[in-house]
PDB file of C-alpha atoms in Angstrom:
ATOM      1  CA  MET A 190       0.000   0.000   0.000  1.00 86.00           C
ATOM      2  CA  LEU A 191       2.775   2.446   0.860  1.00 91.00           C
ATOM      3  CA  LEU A 192       4.403   2.102  -2.549  1.00 92.00           C
ATOM      4  CA  VAL A 193       1.413   3.675  -4.321  1.00 93.00           C
ATOM      5  CA  LEU A 194       1.611   6.640  -1.939  1.00 93.00           C
ATOM      6  CA  ARG A 195       5.006   7.736  -3.247  1.00 94.00           C
ATOM      7  CA  ASN A 196       5.736  10.691  -5.505  1.00 91.00           C
ATOM      8  CA  ASP A 197       9.133  10.234  -7.111  1.00 92.00           C
ATOM      9  CA  TRP A 198       8.805  13.569  -8.962  1.00 91.00           C
ATOM     10  CA  LEU A 199       9.304  15.610  -5.778  1.00 86.00           C
ATOM     11  CA  PRO A 200      12.821  17.000  -5.223  1.00 86.00           C
ATOM     12  CA  THR A 201      14.698  15.431  -2.305  1.00 86.00           C
ATOM     13  CA  ALA A 202      14.872  18.782  -0.486  1.00 82.00           C
ATOM     14  CA  CYS A 203      11.065  18.931  -0.464  1.00 82.00           C
ATOM     15  CA  LEU A 204      10.394  15.494   0.983  1.00 88.00           C
ATOM     16  CA  PRO A 205       8.885  15.327   4.467  1.00 88.00           C
ATOM     17  CA  ARG A 206      11.235  15.199   7.431  1.00 88.00           C
ATOM     18  CA  THR A 207       8.550  14.971  10.105  1.00 89.00           C
ATOM     19  CA  TYR A 208       8.695  11.149  10.018  1.00 93.00           C
ATOM     20  CA  ASP A 209      11.132   8.420   8.979  1.00 94.00           C
ATOM     21  CA  LEU A 210      10.453   8.454   5.233  1.00 94.00           C
ATOM     22  CA  ALA A 211      12.639   5.398   4.533  1.00 95.00           C
ATOM     23  CA  LYS A 212      10.767   3.210   7.016  1.00 95.00           C
ATOM     24  CA  TYR A 213       7.506   4.187   5.306  1.00 95.00           C
ATOM     25  CA  CYS A 214       8.906   3.202   1.856  1.00 95.00           C
ATOM     26  CA  GLY A 215       9.049   6.825   0.702  1.00 95.00           C
ATOM     27  CA  ALA A 216       5.282   7.271   1.040  1.00 94.00           C
ATOM     28  CA  ILE A 217       4.103  10.873   1.302  1.00 92.00           C
ATOM     29  CA  LEU A 218       1.837  10.767   4.346  1.00 91.00           C
ATOM     30  CA  CYS A 219       0.098  13.207   6.649  1.00 86.00           C
ATOM     31  CA  SER A 220       1.969  12.899   9.936  1.00 85.00           C
ATOM     32  CA  GLN A 221      -1.254  13.648  11.841  1.00 86.00           C
ATOM     33  CA  GLY A 222      -2.654  10.306  10.694  1.00 89.00           C
ATOM     34  CA  MET A 223       0.403   8.352  11.764  1.00 92.00           C
ATOM     35  CA  ARG A 224       0.555   6.351  14.964  1.00 93.00           C
ATOM     36  CA  CYS A 225       4.369   6.474  15.104  1.00 94.00           C
ATOM     37  CA  LEU A 226       6.767   8.812  13.299  1.00 94.00           C
ATOM     38  CA  ASP A 227       9.978   6.881  13.969  1.00 93.00           C
ATOM     39  CA  ASN A 228       8.983   3.270  13.229  1.00 94.00           C
ATOM     40  CA  LEU A 229       6.588   1.582  10.836  1.00 93.00           C
ATOM     41  CA  ALA A 230       3.157   1.484  12.470  1.00 94.00           C
ATOM     42  CA  GLU A 231      -0.534   1.948  11.718  1.00 91.00           C
ATOM     43  CA  VAL A 232      -1.534   4.844   9.493  1.00 91.00           C
ATOM     44  CA  TRP A 233      -5.039   6.291   9.632  1.00 90.00           C
ATOM     45  CA  VAL A 234      -6.529   6.599   6.153  1.00 87.00           C
ATOM     46  CA  CYS A 235      -9.604   8.668   5.342  1.00 85.00           C
ATOM     47  CA  PRO A 236     -12.614   6.822   3.837  1.00 87.00           C
ATOM     48  CA  SER A 237     -12.126   8.309   0.347  1.00 85.00           C
ATOM     49  CA  CYS A 238      -8.534   6.992   0.253  1.00 85.00           C
ATOM     50  CA  GLN A 239      -9.275   3.645   1.865  1.00 89.00           C
ATOM     51  CA  LYS A 240     -11.280   2.209  -1.056  1.00 90.00           C
ATOM     52  CA  PRO A 241      -8.575   2.537  -3.785  1.00 91.00           C
ATOM     53  CA  LEU A 242      -5.932   1.350  -1.319  1.00 90.00           C
ATOM     54  CA  ALA A 243      -7.953  -1.737  -0.407  1.00 89.00           C
ATOM     55  CA  ALA A 244      -8.866  -2.667  -3.996  1.00 89.00           C
ATOM     56  CA  ARG A 245      -7.517  -5.815  -5.638  1.00 90.00           C
ATOM     57  CA  THR A 246      -5.331  -3.584  -7.834  1.00 90.00           C
ATOM     58  CA  LEU A 247      -3.906  -0.847  -5.634  1.00 88.00           C
ATOM     59  CA  GLN A 248      -4.301   2.685  -6.938  1.00 90.00           C
ATOM     60  CA  GLN A 249      -3.141   6.025  -5.678  1.00 90.00           C
ATOM     61  CA  PRO A 250      -6.228   7.801  -4.333  1.00 89.00           C
ATOM     62  CA  LYS A 251      -7.211  10.960  -6.195  1.00 86.00           C
ATOM     63  CA  ASP A 252      -7.133  12.983  -2.965  1.00 82.00           C
ATOM     64  CA  ALA A 253      -3.883  11.505  -1.590  1.00 84.00           C
ATOM     65  CA  ILE A 254      -1.307  14.162  -0.723  1.00 83.00           C
ATOM     66  CA  ALA A 255       1.205  12.070  -2.691  1.00 84.00           C
ATOM     67  CA  ASN A 256      -0.838  12.966  -5.780  1.00 83.00           C
ATOM     68  CA  PHE A 257       0.784  16.427  -6.064  1.00 80.00           C
ATOM     69  CA  GLN A 258      -1.254  17.732  -3.148  1.00 76.00           C
ATOM     70  CA  TYR A 259       1.724  17.778  -0.772  1.00 68.00           C
ATOM     71  CA  TYR A 260       2.723  21.401  -0.359  1.00 68.00           C
ATOM     72  CA  VAL A 261       5.887  21.075   1.738  1.00 68.00           C
ATOM     73  CA  HIS A 262       4.594  23.467   4.432  1.00 65.00           C
ATOM     74  CA  SER A 263       6.536  21.676   7.167  1.00 67.00           C
ATOM     75  CA  GLU A 264       9.785  21.926   5.191  1.00 66.00           C
ATOM     76  CA  LEU A 265       9.652  25.696   4.529  1.00 65.00           C
ATOM     77  CA  PRO A 266      11.709  28.068   6.688  1.00 68.00           C
ATOM     78  CA  GLN A 267       9.637  29.736   9.404  1.00 72.00           C
ATOM     79  CA  GLU A 268      10.142  33.178   7.806  1.00 74.00           C
ATOM     80  CA  VAL A 269       8.240  32.052   4.720  1.00 61.00           C
TER      81      VAL A 269
END
């Protein structure tokens, strides 16, 4: 499931640093829905994302932040 939540087009400098990205297979996730930021653990998924992620053929949900809806707010300098 985590592999379809990646976005390999994002520059490395823009990737989230609020959680251990490598342990979550590079998935772009909302840290507020994560049970643990340092180790692989449960991730809360909204109902609109759950259906495509639970389908026989996994798909990236339309509303997933990995689908170019990740805006790097947490990675911007505070002045910005």
